[in-house]
Amino acid sequence: MSDTAVAGRTLTHLEALESEAIHIFREIVSELERPVLLFSGGKDSIVMLHLAAKAFWPAPVPFPVMHVDTGHNFPEVLAHRDATVDRLGLRLVVASVQDYIDDGRLLERADGTRNQLQTQPLLDAIVEGRFDAVFGGGRRDEEKARAKERVVSLRDEFGQWDPRNQRPELWNLYNPRHRPGEHVRVFPLSNWTELDVWRYIEAEAISLPELYYAHEREVFRRDGMWLAVGDVSQPRDGEAVERRQVRYRTVGDMSCTGAVESEARTAADVIEEVALTRITERGATRADDRVTEAAMEDRKKEGYF
């Protein structure tokens, strides 16, 4: 994205991205009635919420936040989620996968992971809350399917996405119009990269869960990834537990999110590390996106994030 000249000065790349995201938040809130922001306590959702708070300051954020809780979350992430919600005085909506398993609406997967069980709780929570816009932290560099959605993504009355119905977006014009029963997903970080996110975290001194930085943890090797030892993530026969210095590039479930060996203990260290890598964080550390080349796109068509 080229730098943008405003009021006699030139915005930096990060300032231009921030300005665009704030514009998106304000546009959607002005046009739709019941937005909600997906907030897990991961780095992208933390940055997105930080931008939302700036967009409406000094007024409070004018919509609730929602977390689809699989029950396999990292404790550090849940603690950061709750602390952030309390600090900003937000209403937290939790859609629990465990509730669906307990009452039989969903069944545990054979591989023990739950990320792919999030779709129905998410769609039901959207209907129950009558939310007409759902802000998500998706970025175009994460995964191939992200690039097809642009900023505003129309979802039909079943919560599903059809790439053929994706609307063009010219200049800064966004079209969130939809029929009753439909809703839109909105991605304010659509034009950001992982490196942009980290540079913004450093510039704004944004607090993150400590697992994003190098720390020692008991891990075991599976499918080319270091998985953490925990209640929902146990080594199988032949998988040796080791204590290594690692960090997490992205945070999903403990049962399917891998760590990377790292010495990056500050945001500046992470920026240097990310600048040298050629593998996206999802491709490197998320087992649920390795099922097929089109794994994420298939899940989006079903109503997933």
Coordinates of C-alpha atoms in Angstrom, one line a residue:
M1 CA 0.0 0.0 0.0
S2 CA 1.4 3.4 -0.9
D3 CA 1.8 6.1 1.7
T4 CA -1.1 8.5 2.0
A5 CA -0.8 12.3 2.1
V6 CA -3.1 13.9 4.6
A7 CA -3.1 17.5 5.9
G8 CA 0.3 18.4 4.5
R9 CA 2.1 15.4 5.8
T10 CA 2.6 11.8 4.7
L11 CA 1.3 8.9 6.7
T12 CA 3.7 6.1 7.5
H13 CA 2.8 2.6 6.3
L14 CA 1.5 1.7 9.8
E15 CA -0.4 4.9 10.1
A16 CA -2.1 4.3 6.8
L17 CA -3.1 0.8 7.9
E18 CA -4.4 2.1 11.2
S19 CA -6.4 4.8 9.5
E20 CA -8.0 2.3 7.1
A21 CA -8.9 -0.1 10.0
I22 CA -10.5 2.8 12.0
H23 CA -12.4 3.9 9.0
I24 CA -13.8 0.4 8.5
F25 CA -14.9 0.2 12.1
R26 CA -16.7 3.5 11.9
E27 CA -18.3 2.8 8.6
I28 CA -19.8 -0.6 9.7
V29 CA -21.0 0.8 13.0
S30 CA -22.7 3.7 11.3
E31 CA -24.4 1.5 8.7
L32 CA -25.4 -1.6 10.7
E33 CA -27.3 -2.2 13.9
R34 CA -25.7 -5.0 15.9
P35 CA -22.0 -5.6 15.3
V36 CA -19.9 -8.0 17.4
L37 CA -16.1 -8.5 17.4
L38 CA -14.6 -12.0 17.6
F39 CA -12.1 -11.9 20.4
S40 CA -10.0 -14.9 21.5
G41 CA -7.2 -13.2 23.3
G42 CA -4.8 -13.9 20.4
K43 CA -2.5 -11.3 18.9
D44 CA -4.7 -10.4 15.9
S45 CA -7.9 -10.0 17.9
I46 CA -6.0 -8.0 20.5
V47 CA -4.7 -5.6 17.8
M48 CA -8.2 -5.4 16.3
L49 CA -9.8 -4.6 19.6
H50 CA -7.0 -2.0 20.3
L51 CA -8.0 -0.3 16.9
A52 CA -11.7 -0.4 17.8
A53 CA -11.0 1.3 21.1
K54 CA -9.1 4.0 19.3
A55 CA -11.8 4.4 16.7
F56 CA -14.4 5.4 19.2
W57 CA -12.4 6.9 22.0
P58 CA -13.2 8.6 24.3
A59 CA -16.5 6.8 24.1
P60 CA -16.5 3.0 24.9
V61 CA -16.4 0.4 22.3
P62 CA -20.0 0.3 21.1
F63 CA -20.4 -3.5 20.6
P64 CA -19.7 -6.7 22.5
V65 CA -16.9 -9.2 21.9
M66 CA -17.5 -12.9 21.3
H67 CA -15.2 -15.9 21.9
V68 CA -16.0 -19.3 20.5
D69 CA -14.5 -21.3 23.4
T70 CA -13.4 -24.9 22.4
G71 CA -12.4 -25.9 25.9
H72 CA -8.9 -26.5 24.5
N73 CA -7.6 -23.0 24.9
F74 CA -4.2 -22.0 26.4
P75 CA -4.8 -20.8 30.0
E76 CA -2.6 -17.7 29.4
V77 CA -4.8 -16.6 26.5
L78 CA -8.0 -16.9 28.5
A79 CA -6.5 -14.9 31.3
H80 CA -5.5 -12.2 28.9
R81 CA -8.9 -12.2 27.3
D82 CA -10.7 -11.7 30.6
A83 CA -8.3 -9.0 31.8
T84 CA -8.7 -7.1 28.5
V85 CA -12.5 -7.3 28.7
D86 CA -12.5 -6.1 32.3
R87 CA -10.1 -3.2 31.5
L88 CA -12.3 -1.9 28.6
G89 CA -15.6 -2.6 30.3
L90 CA -16.9 -4.8 27.5
R91 CA -19.6 -7.4 27.4
L92 CA -18.2 -10.8 26.6
V93 CA -20.3 -13.4 24.7
V94 CA -19.0 -16.9 25.0
A95 CA -20.1 -19.7 22.6
S96 CA -19.0 -22.9 24.2
V97 CA -18.1 -26.0 22.2
Q98 CA -18.1 -28.0 25.4
D99 CA -21.8 -27.2 25.9
Y100 CA -22.6 -28.7 22.5
I101 CA -20.6 -31.8 23.3
D102 CA -22.3 -32.2 26.7
D103 CA -25.8 -32.1 25.3
G104 CA -25.1 -34.2 22.2
R105 CA -25.3 -31.6 19.5
L106 CA -21.7 -32.2 18.6
L107 CA -19.4 -35.2 18.9
E108 CA -15.8 -35.4 19.8
R109 CA -13.5 -35.9 16.8
A110 CA -11.4 -39.0 16.5
D111 CA -8.2 -37.0 16.5
G112 CA -9.1 -35.2 19.7
T113 CA -9.0 -31.7 18.3
R114 CA -11.9 -29.2 18.4
N115 CA -11.1 -26.3 16.2
Q116 CA -13.3 -27.7 13.4
L117 CA -16.2 -28.0 15.9
Q118 CA -16.5 -24.2 16.3
T119 CA -18.8 -23.5 13.3
Q120 CA -22.2 -24.4 14.7
P121 CA -21.7 -22.6 18.1
L122 CA -20.5 -19.6 16.2
L123 CA -23.5 -19.5 13.8
D124 CA -26.0 -20.2 16.7
A125 CA -24.5 -17.3 18.7
I126 CA -24.8 -15.0 15.7
V127 CA -28.5 -15.8 15.3
E128 CA -29.2 -15.7 19.0
G129 CA -27.5 -12.3 19.4
R130 CA -29.1 -11.0 16.1
F131 CA -25.6 -9.8 15.1
D132 CA -25.6 -8.4 11.6
A133 CA -21.8 -7.7 11.3
V134 CA -19.0 -9.9 12.8
F135 CA -15.6 -8.3 12.9
G136 CA -12.8 -10.9 12.5
G137 CA -9.0 -10.6 12.6
G138 CA -8.3 -12.4 9.3
R139 CA -5.3 -11.1 7.2
R140 CA -4.7 -11.9 3.6
D141 CA -1.3 -13.3 4.1
E142 CA -2.5 -16.0 6.6
E143 CA -4.0 -18.4 4.2
K144 CA -5.1 -18.6 0.5
A145 CA -8.8 -18.4 1.1
R146 CA -8.5 -15.1 3.1
A147 CA -7.4 -13.2 0.0
K148 CA -10.8 -13.9 -1.8
E149 CA -12.9 -12.2 0.9
R150 CA -11.6 -8.7 0.8
V151 CA -12.8 -6.5 3.7
V152 CA -16.6 -7.3 3.7
S153 CA -17.7 -10.8 3.2
L154 CA -21.4 -11.6 2.7
R155 CA -22.8 -14.7 4.5
D156 CA -26.2 -16.2 3.6
E157 CA -29.1 -17.2 5.9
F158 CA -27.2 -20.4 6.8
G159 CA -24.0 -18.4 7.7
Q160 CA -22.2 -19.8 4.6
W161 CA -19.8 -18.0 2.2
D162 CA -20.0 -18.3 -1.5
P163 CA -16.8 -16.9 -3.2
R164 CA -18.9 -16.2 -6.3
N165 CA -21.0 -13.7 -4.4
Q166 CA -18.0 -11.7 -3.2
R167 CA -18.5 -8.0 -4.0
P168 CA -15.9 -5.8 -5.5
E169 CA -14.4 -3.1 -3.3
L170 CA -13.4 0.1 -5.0
W171 CA -11.4 2.7 -3.2
N172 CA -12.6 2.9 0.4
L173 CA -16.2 2.0 -0.4
Y174 CA -17.6 -1.0 1.5
N175 CA -21.0 -2.6 0.9
P176 CA -22.4 -4.3 4.0
R177 CA -26.0 -4.5 2.7
H178 CA -27.7 -7.8 3.2
R179 CA -31.2 -9.3 3.3
P180 CA -32.9 -10.4 6.6
G181 CA -31.3 -13.5 8.0
E182 CA -27.9 -12.8 6.3
H183 CA -25.0 -11.1 7.9
V184 CA -21.5 -9.8 6.9
R185 CA -18.1 -10.7 8.2
V186 CA -15.8 -7.7 8.3
F187 CA -11.9 -7.9 8.4
P188 CA -10.3 -4.6 9.4
L189 CA -6.9 -6.1 9.3
S190 CA -7.4 -7.4 5.7
N191 CA -4.4 -5.5 4.3
W192 CA -2.1 -6.2 7.2
T193 CA 0.7 -8.8 7.3
E194 CA 2.1 -10.7 10.3
L195 CA 5.0 -8.3 10.2
D196 CA 2.7 -5.3 10.2
V197 CA 0.9 -6.6 13.2
W198 CA 4.1 -7.1 15.2
R199 CA 5.4 -3.6 14.2
Y200 CA 2.2 -2.1 15.4
I201 CA 2.3 -4.1 18.6
E202 CA 5.8 -2.7 19.2
A203 CA 4.8 0.9 18.2
E204 CA 1.7 0.9 20.4
A205 CA 3.3 -1.1 23.3
I206 CA 0.3 -3.5 23.2
S207 CA 0.3 -6.2 25.8
L208 CA 0.1 -9.9 24.7
P209 CA 0.0 -13.2 26.4
E210 CA 3.5 -14.2 27.3
L211 CA 3.4 -17.4 25.2
Y212 CA 4.0 -15.2 22.1
Y213 CA 7.5 -14.6 23.4
A214 CA 10.3 -17.1 24.0
H215 CA 9.9 -19.2 27.1
E216 CA 10.7 -22.7 28.3
R217 CA 7.9 -25.3 28.0
E218 CA 7.5 -29.1 27.9
V219 CA 6.7 -30.1 24.3
F220 CA 6.7 -33.2 22.1
R221 CA 7.1 -33.6 18.4
R222 CA 4.1 -34.6 16.2
D223 CA 3.7 -34.1 12.4
G224 CA 6.7 -31.8 12.3
M225 CA 5.4 -29.5 15.1
W226 CA 6.2 -29.0 18.7
L227 CA 3.0 -29.4 20.7
A228 CA 2.7 -28.4 24.3
V229 CA 2.1 -30.9 27.1
G230 CA -1.2 -30.2 28.8
D231 CA -4.6 -31.6 29.9
V232 CA -5.8 -31.8 26.3
S233 CA -2.5 -32.4 24.6
Q234 CA -0.7 -35.6 25.6
P235 CA 2.2 -37.4 23.9
R236 CA 1.4 -40.8 22.3
D237 CA 3.6 -43.8 22.5
G238 CA 7.0 -43.0 21.0
E239 CA 6.6 -39.2 21.3
A240 CA 9.3 -38.1 23.8
V241 CA 8.6 -35.1 26.0
E242 CA 11.4 -32.5 25.9
R243 CA 11.9 -29.1 27.6
R244 CA 12.7 -26.5 24.9
Q245 CA 12.7 -22.8 24.5
V246 CA 9.8 -21.9 22.2
R247 CA 7.2 -19.3 21.4
Y248 CA 3.9 -19.3 19.5
R249 CA 3.4 -17.4 16.3
T250 CA -0.4 -18.0 16.3
V251 CA -2.7 -19.3 19.1
G252 CA -5.4 -21.8 18.5
D253 CA -6.2 -24.9 20.5
M254 CA -3.4 -26.5 22.6
S255 CA -4.4 -29.8 20.8
C256 CA -3.5 -28.5 17.3
T257 CA -1.3 -25.5 17.6
G258 CA 2.5 -25.9 17.4
A259 CA 5.2 -23.8 18.9
V260 CA 8.4 -22.8 17.1
E261 CA 11.9 -22.8 18.7
S262 CA 12.8 -19.2 19.3
E263 CA 15.0 -16.8 21.2
A264 CA 12.7 -13.8 20.6
R265 CA 11.8 -12.3 24.0
T266 CA 10.7 -8.9 22.9
A267 CA 8.5 -7.5 20.1
A268 CA 11.7 -6.2 18.4
D269 CA 13.1 -9.7 18.5
V270 CA 10.0 -11.2 17.0
I271 CA 9.9 -8.6 14.2
E272 CA 13.5 -9.6 13.2
E273 CA 12.5 -13.3 13.3
V274 CA 9.3 -12.9 11.3
A275 CA 11.1 -10.8 8.7
L276 CA 13.4 -13.7 7.9
T277 CA 10.8 -16.4 7.7
R278 CA 9.1 -17.6 4.5
I279 CA 6.3 -19.7 6.0
T280 CA 3.0 -18.3 7.2
E281 CA 2.2 -18.8 10.9
R282 CA -0.9 -20.9 10.1
G283 CA 1.0 -23.1 7.6
A284 CA 3.8 -23.6 10.0
T285 CA 2.0 -24.3 13.3
R286 CA -1.7 -25.1 12.7
A287 CA -2.5 -28.7 12.2
D288 CA -6.2 -28.0 11.5
D289 CA -5.2 -26.1 8.3
R290 CA -3.1 -29.0 6.9
V291 CA -6.0 -31.3 6.2
T292 CA -6.1 -30.3 2.5
E293 CA -4.9 -27.4 0.4
A294 CA -8.4 -25.9 0.6
A295 CA -9.1 -26.7 4.3
M296 CA -9.8 -23.1 5.4
E297 CA -11.9 -22.3 2.3
D298 CA -14.0 -25.5 2.9
R299 CA -14.6 -24.4 6.5
K300 CA -15.5 -20.9 5.5
K301 CA -18.1 -22.1 3.0
E302 CA -19.7 -24.0 5.9
G303 CA -19.9 -20.8 8.0
Y304 CA -16.5 -20.8 9.9
F305 CA -14.6 -17.6 10.6

